[in-house]
Amino acid sequence: MKITILSVLVLATVSFAALSTATVAGYLDQLGAAYEEEEGVFWLLAEDSTSGEAFPIFYIEVNASMEACFMAGPTPGLVPASGAGRAAAFAKLAELNSTYPFVKFEHDITTGEIICTYTFSTENGVGLEAFSAMLQVIFGTIDETAAELAALSQ
């Protein structure tokens, strides 16, 4: 009996491989996403309603050596370059980071932009349902916080 259980555990472990770029591409295809991929980096695309031109709106990077995947999406928020608004923006980011435990809000020091990120382990693989749920969490969080973050820019 112990050998049977051990065999099942070994087979279960072997059946999960680290998430690959091919797997992510397959998942994005199944989800109907428009994207571009280059060397393990995926850019999800949106289409400009006026020109019809595609532009990147979301970033996904698979890092096989670290067995991790990183997702990042822009928010409408900007951290002011100086003044009281800057301190208020950082206070808001700290508040949001404690309110939303699955994502992290970050400030790009070169542009002032605020991005929402999600990083997860891929060492035991990631199924389509889990991958889709992670996208829903980050997009949903960006949507829920959009008004608060946009107000920081005013």
XYZ file of N, CA and C in Angstrom:
462
model
N 0.822 -1.196 0.000
C 0.000 0.000 0.000
C 0.864 1.258 0.000
N 1.941 1.266 0.819
C 2.831 2.428 0.877
C 3.483 2.664 -0.476
N 3.835 1.594 -1.167
C 4.474 1.727 -2.485
C 3.491 2.312 -3.485
N 2.231 1.927 -3.429
C 1.216 2.471 -4.335
C 1.040 3.968 -4.115
N 0.931 4.383 -2.865
C 0.768 5.810 -2.563
C 1.987 6.589 -3.010
N 3.177 6.039 -2.729
C 4.416 6.699 -3.152
C 4.474 6.810 -4.668
N 4.065 5.772 -5.381
C 4.070 5.800 -6.852
C 3.124 6.866 -7.390
N 1.947 6.978 -6.768
C 0.978 7.993 -7.196
C 1.548 9.388 -6.973
N 2.176 9.620 -5.815
C 2.774 10.930 -5.544
C 3.888 11.246 -6.524
N 4.723 10.293 -6.855
C 5.809 10.510 -7.820
C 5.231 10.814 -9.191
N 4.242 10.055 -9.613
C 3.618 10.306 -10.922
C 2.944 11.663 -10.960
N 2.292 12.058 -9.872
C 1.641 13.371 -9.815
C 2.675 14.468 -9.924
N 3.809 14.302 -9.274
C 4.879 15.296 -9.332
C 5.450 15.383 -10.733
N 5.659 14.244 -11.369
C 6.239 14.222 -12.704
C 5.286 14.816 -13.732
N 3.975 14.687 -13.514
C 3.011 15.150 -14.508
C 2.909 16.671 -14.590
N 3.469 17.394 -13.606
C 3.450 18.852 -13.637
C 4.822 19.357 -14.043
N 4.896 20.056 -15.144
C 6.150 20.671 -15.570
C 6.041 22.169 -15.356
N 7.175 22.815 -15.254
C 7.175 24.277 -15.103
C 6.436 24.904 -16.282
N 5.790 26.005 -16.044
C 5.045 26.719 -17.077
C 6.010 27.200 -18.157
N 5.694 26.942 -19.384
C 6.557 27.358 -20.499
C 5.882 28.465 -21.300
N 6.666 29.119 -22.142
C 6.090 30.157 -23.000
C 5.080 29.552 -23.975
N 5.342 28.320 -24.414
C 4.392 27.664 -25.323
C 3.055 27.444 -24.624
N 3.098 27.079 -23.342
C 1.867 26.874 -22.580
C 1.110 28.188 -22.427
N 1.828 29.268 -22.083
C 1.179 30.574 -21.937
C 0.552 30.993 -23.261
N 1.278 30.811 -24.364
C 0.727 31.152 -25.679
C -0.545 30.350 -25.948
N -0.526 29.070 -25.611
C -1.711 28.232 -25.784
C -2.879 28.714 -24.944
N -2.597 29.091 -23.690
C -3.643 29.602 -22.819
C -4.221 30.905 -23.370
N -3.344 31.813 -23.801
C -3.820 33.091 -24.349
C -4.652 32.865 -25.602
N -4.234 31.898 -26.431
C -5.018 31.557 -27.619
C -6.402 31.046 -27.210
N -6.444 30.155 -26.203
C -7.728 29.609 -25.744
C -8.628 30.691 -25.161
N -8.016 31.704 -24.551
C -8.788 32.803 -23.970
C -9.167 33.857 -25.007
N -8.692 33.698 -26.239
C -9.025 34.638 -27.309
C -8.309 35.974 -27.195
N -7.163 35.986 -26.536
C -6.410 37.233 -26.340
C -5.573 37.567 -27.570
N -5.506 38.852 -27.877
C -4.586 39.334 -28.912
C -3.280 39.658 -28.197
N -2.172 39.149 -28.717
C -0.887 39.350 -28.044
C 0.274 39.249 -29.021
N 1.410 39.740 -28.557
C 2.688 39.558 -29.242
C 3.618 38.895 -28.242
N 4.519 38.023 -28.724
C 5.448 37.330 -27.829
C 6.855 37.433 -28.380
N 7.800 37.680 -27.479
C 9.203 37.705 -27.861
C 10.056 37.257 -26.676
N 10.724 36.142 -26.836
C 11.667 35.621 -25.837
C 11.078 35.516 -24.438
N 9.929 34.879 -24.314
C 9.318 34.655 -23.008
C 8.527 35.826 -22.468
N 8.405 36.891 -23.241
C 7.639 38.064 -22.823
C 6.422 38.197 -23.748
N 5.272 38.348 -23.123
C 4.018 38.509 -23.859
C 3.466 39.895 -23.581
N 2.987 40.547 -24.628
C 2.279 41.820 -24.507
C 0.851 41.574 -24.969
N -0.111 41.728 -24.054
C -1.507 41.661 -24.465
C -1.839 42.972 -25.152
N -2.598 42.892 -26.225
C -2.857 44.056 -27.068
C -4.314 44.488 -27.010
N -4.508 45.775 -27.161
C -5.839 46.358 -27.332
C -5.830 47.088 -28.670
N -6.994 47.355 -29.179
C -7.094 48.037 -30.468
C -7.657 49.434 -30.278
N -6.993 50.415 -30.866
C -7.477 51.793 -30.841
C -8.756 51.847 -31.661
N -9.839 52.345 -31.061
C -11.133 52.348 -31.740
C -11.176 53.282 -32.943
N -10.327 54.302 -32.937
C -10.321 55.249 -34.054
C -9.448 54.757 -35.203
N -8.212 54.421 -34.913
C -7.272 54.045 -35.969
C -7.257 52.551 -36.277
N -7.743 51.730 -35.326
C -7.695 50.285 -35.517
C -6.316 49.703 -35.225
N -5.399 50.546 -34.796
C -4.036 50.119 -34.517
C -3.967 49.412 -33.161
N -3.197 48.315 -33.095
C -3.029 47.575 -31.846
C -1.904 48.197 -31.022
N -2.109 48.211 -29.695
C -1.074 48.723 -28.799
C -1.036 47.859 -27.547
N 0.147 47.719 -26.920
C 0.267 46.854 -25.738
C -0.374 47.477 -24.500
N -1.087 46.629 -23.730
C -1.737 47.115 -22.503
C -1.370 46.297 -21.268
N -0.743 45.155 -21.462
C -0.495 44.269 -20.332
C 0.724 43.416 -20.636
N 1.512 43.133 -19.604
C 2.791 42.460 -19.749
C 2.788 41.146 -18.967
N 3.266 40.065 -19.606
C 3.426 38.777 -18.942
C 4.810 38.253 -19.283
N 5.581 37.897 -18.259
C 6.908 37.339 -18.488
C 7.035 36.003 -17.778
N 7.443 34.981 -18.524
C 7.713 33.667 -17.964
C 9.220 33.566 -17.782
N 9.648 33.295 -16.550
C 11.077 33.143 -16.263
C 11.297 31.692 -15.847
N 11.716 30.866 -16.816
C 11.866 29.431 -16.577
C 12.934 29.135 -15.522
N 14.030 29.873 -15.527
C 15.100 29.582 -14.569
C 14.675 29.878 -13.134
N 13.802 30.843 -12.947
C 13.293 31.166 -11.598
C 11.993 30.416 -11.287
N 11.462 29.697 -12.269
C 10.182 29.004 -12.147
C 9.101 29.955 -11.630
N 8.987 31.077 -12.342
C 8.036 32.111 -11.934
C 7.449 32.800 -13.159
N 6.319 33.444 -12.934
C 5.671 34.242 -13.968
C 5.299 35.583 -13.347
N 5.515 36.648 -14.100
C 5.260 38.010 -13.645
C 4.251 38.635 -14.587
N 3.208 39.242 -14.025
C 2.200 39.952 -14.809
C 2.161 41.392 -14.344
N 1.977 42.333 -15.274
C 1.899 43.746 -14.917
C 0.921 44.461 -15.839
N 0.096 45.289 -15.222
C -0.862 46.072 -15.988
C -0.864 47.512 -15.533
N -1.058 48.425 -16.455
C -1.096 49.849 -16.095
C -2.388 50.202 -15.381
N -2.319 51.237 -14.588
C -3.509 51.802 -13.955
C -3.598 53.247 -14.444
N -4.699 53.935 -14.195
C -4.790 55.338 -14.605
C -4.075 56.283 -13.639
N -3.402 55.737 -12.635
C -2.769 56.579 -11.627
C -1.375 57.044 -11.971
N -1.065 58.245 -11.514
C 0.280 58.817 -11.615
C 0.658 59.381 -10.254
N 1.913 59.163 -9.877
C 2.418 59.763 -8.647
C 2.983 61.126 -9.014
N 2.491 62.196 -8.397
C 3.035 63.525 -8.696
C 4.538 63.585 -8.416
N 5.239 64.416 -9.179
C 6.697 64.529 -9.050
C 7.118 65.147 -7.721
N 6.253 65.965 -7.141
C 6.601 66.604 -5.870
C 5.332 67.098 -5.184
N 5.505 67.620 -3.977
C 4.400 68.233 -3.253
C 3.624 67.262 -2.392
N 2.556 67.793 -1.799
C 1.724 67.016 -0.887
C 1.040 65.849 -1.600
N 0.747 66.044 -2.883
C 0.113 64.981 -3.661
C 0.987 63.745 -3.774
N 2.300 63.946 -3.768
C 3.241 62.822 -3.856
C 3.140 61.948 -2.601
N 3.162 62.586 -1.433
C 3.051 61.836 -0.180
C 1.700 61.132 -0.094
N 0.635 61.803 -0.521
C -0.695 61.202 -0.506
C -0.762 59.987 -1.439
N -0.096 60.083 -2.585
C -0.087 58.970 -3.536
C 0.606 57.749 -2.928
N 1.739 57.977 -2.267
C 2.439 56.856 -1.653
C 1.637 56.260 -0.499
N 0.937 57.097 0.233
C 0.070 56.595 1.304
C -1.051 55.743 0.715
N -1.619 56.173 -0.400
C -2.680 55.414 -1.071
C -2.146 54.078 -1.576
N -0.927 54.066 -2.143
C -0.345 52.805 -2.614
C -0.145 51.841 -1.452
N 0.328 52.336 -0.316
C 0.518 51.482 0.864
C -0.828 50.915 1.324
N -1.851 51.758 1.323
C -3.191 51.306 1.718
C -3.705 50.223 0.776
N -3.561 50.452 -0.529
C -4.030 49.469 -1.510
C -3.239 48.168 -1.415
N -1.944 48.264 -1.162
C -1.129 47.055 -1.041
C -1.543 46.215 0.159
N -2.053 46.847 1.212
C -2.521 46.060 2.351
C -3.953 45.574 2.140
N -4.722 46.280 1.334
C -6.112 45.902 1.066
C -6.214 44.752 0.065
N -5.327 44.732 -0.922
C -5.361 43.726 -1.989
C -4.131 42.823 -1.869
N -4.220 41.727 -1.099
C -3.037 40.916 -0.806
C -2.477 40.118 -1.988
N -3.234 39.919 -3.043
C -2.743 39.093 -4.137
C -1.952 39.877 -5.183
N -2.080 41.167 -5.171
C -1.373 42.002 -6.142
C -0.506 43.007 -5.403
N 0.337 43.684 -6.175
C 1.168 44.743 -5.605
C 1.081 45.945 -6.534
N 0.906 47.122 -5.942
C 0.913 48.357 -6.706
C 2.314 48.945 -6.632
N 2.854 49.297 -7.797
C 4.216 49.809 -7.873
C 4.240 51.145 -8.600
N 5.255 51.928 -8.304
C 5.456 53.242 -8.903
C 6.687 53.176 -9.809
N 6.525 53.557 -11.064
C 7.657 53.640 -11.990
C 8.315 55.000 -11.774
N 9.528 54.996 -11.237
C 10.172 56.268 -10.875
C 10.539 57.110 -12.084
N 10.632 56.509 -13.270
C 10.996 57.293 -14.455
C 9.805 58.004 -15.083
N 8.595 57.423 -14.934
C 7.425 58.009 -15.592
C 6.361 58.501 -14.613
N 6.418 58.049 -13.364
C 5.385 58.385 -12.398
C 4.185 57.455 -12.455
N 4.140 56.582 -13.460
C 3.004 55.684 -13.629
C 2.912 54.681 -12.481
N 1.687 54.287 -12.175
C 1.432 53.256 -11.183
C 0.985 52.010 -11.933
N 1.655 50.892 -11.648
C 1.276 49.624 -12.268
C 0.834 48.654 -11.186
N 0.045 47.698 -11.598
C -0.440 46.649 -10.717
C 0.225 45.356 -11.173
N 0.875 44.648 -10.238
C 1.622 43.438 -10.606
C 1.144 42.219 -9.833
N 1.434 41.062 -10.406
C 1.107 39.768 -9.800
C 2.227 38.831 -10.197
N 2.860 38.175 -9.225
C 3.931 37.226 -9.487
C 3.550 35.900 -8.850
N 3.794 34.798 -9.567
C 3.451 33.496 -9.012
C 4.459 32.439 -9.438
N 4.561 31.394 -8.621
C 5.462 30.275 -8.887
C 4.880 29.392 -9.984
N 5.758 28.866 -10.816
C 5.328 27.953 -11.869
C 5.998 26.594 -11.731
N 6.681 26.346 -10.614
C 7.478 25.132 -10.486
C 6.665 23.860 -10.613
N 5.401 23.871 -10.222
C 4.567 22.681 -10.358
C 3.542 22.822 -11.472
N 3.786 23.759 -12.368
C 2.873 23.981 -13.473
C 1.701 24.858 -13.070
N 0.973 25.317 -14.053
C -0.201 26.159 -13.834
C -1.221 25.778 -14.902
N -2.399 25.412 -14.469
C -3.452 25.051 -15.408
C -4.136 26.275 -15.991
N -4.904 26.063 -17.038
C -5.626 27.152 -17.705
C -6.557 27.878 -16.738
N -7.270 27.128 -15.907
C -8.214 27.754 -14.987
C -7.495 28.673 -14.012
N -6.358 28.223 -13.474
C -5.594 29.046 -12.532
C -5.021 30.267 -13.236
N -4.499 30.081 -14.437
C -3.932 31.188 -15.205
C -5.016 32.228 -15.495
N -6.173 31.763 -15.913
C -7.294 32.654 -16.205
C -7.740 33.392 -14.937
N -7.779 32.685 -13.811
C -8.168 33.311 -12.543
C -7.174 34.401 -12.152
N -5.885 34.172 -12.374
C -4.879 35.182 -12.044
C -5.077 36.436 -12.895
N -5.357 36.243 -14.178
C -5.639 37.400 -15.036
C -6.879 38.143 -14.541
N -7.906 37.400 -14.139
C -9.126 38.028 -13.643
C -8.861 38.815 -12.364
N -8.001 38.276 -11.486
C -7.678 38.982 -10.242
C -6.999 40.306 -10.548
N -5.993 40.287 -11.400
C -5.244 41.526 -11.650
C -6.090 42.530 -12.441
N -6.800 42.080 -13.472
C -7.653 43.003 -14.224
C -8.792 43.527 -13.351
N -9.380 42.652 -12.526
C -10.450 43.079 -11.629
C -9.972 44.095 -10.607
N -8.761 43.880 -10.073
C -8.205 44.816 -9.095
C -7.926 46.166 -9.735
N -7.384 46.147 -10.943
C -7.133 47.409 -11.653
C -8.454 48.143 -11.868
N -9.478 47.415 -12.268
C -10.785 48.025 -12.496
C -11.373 48.588 -11.197
N -11.287 47.821 -10.099
C -11.832 48.263 -8.807
C -11.143 49.511 -8.260
N -9.863 49.664 -8.543
C -9.089 50.766 -7.966
C -8.867 51.923 -8.937
N -9.380 51.814 -10.139
C -9.107 52.813 -11.184
C -9.485 54.228 -10.756
N -10.656 54.408 -10.189
C -11.092 55.761 -9.802
C -10.200 56.345 -8.712
N -9.857 55.529 -7.714
C -8.979 56.004 -6.631
C -7.602 56.398 -7.160
N -7.078 55.576 -8.073
C -5.753 55.850 -8.617
C -5.768 57.034 -9.577
N -6.812 57.161 -10.363
C -6.913 58.310 -11.273
C -6.972 59.624 -10.486
N -7.631 59.594 -9.325
C -7.749 60.796 -8.499
C -6.384 61.287 -7.997
N -5.405 60.403 -7.922
C -4.066 60.796 -7.473
C -3.398 61.760 -8.450
N -3.770 61.682 -9.697
C -3.157 62.508 -10.754
C -3.714 63.917 -10.789
N -4.786 64.187 -10.068
C -5.443 65.489 -10.154
C -4.958 66.449 -9.107
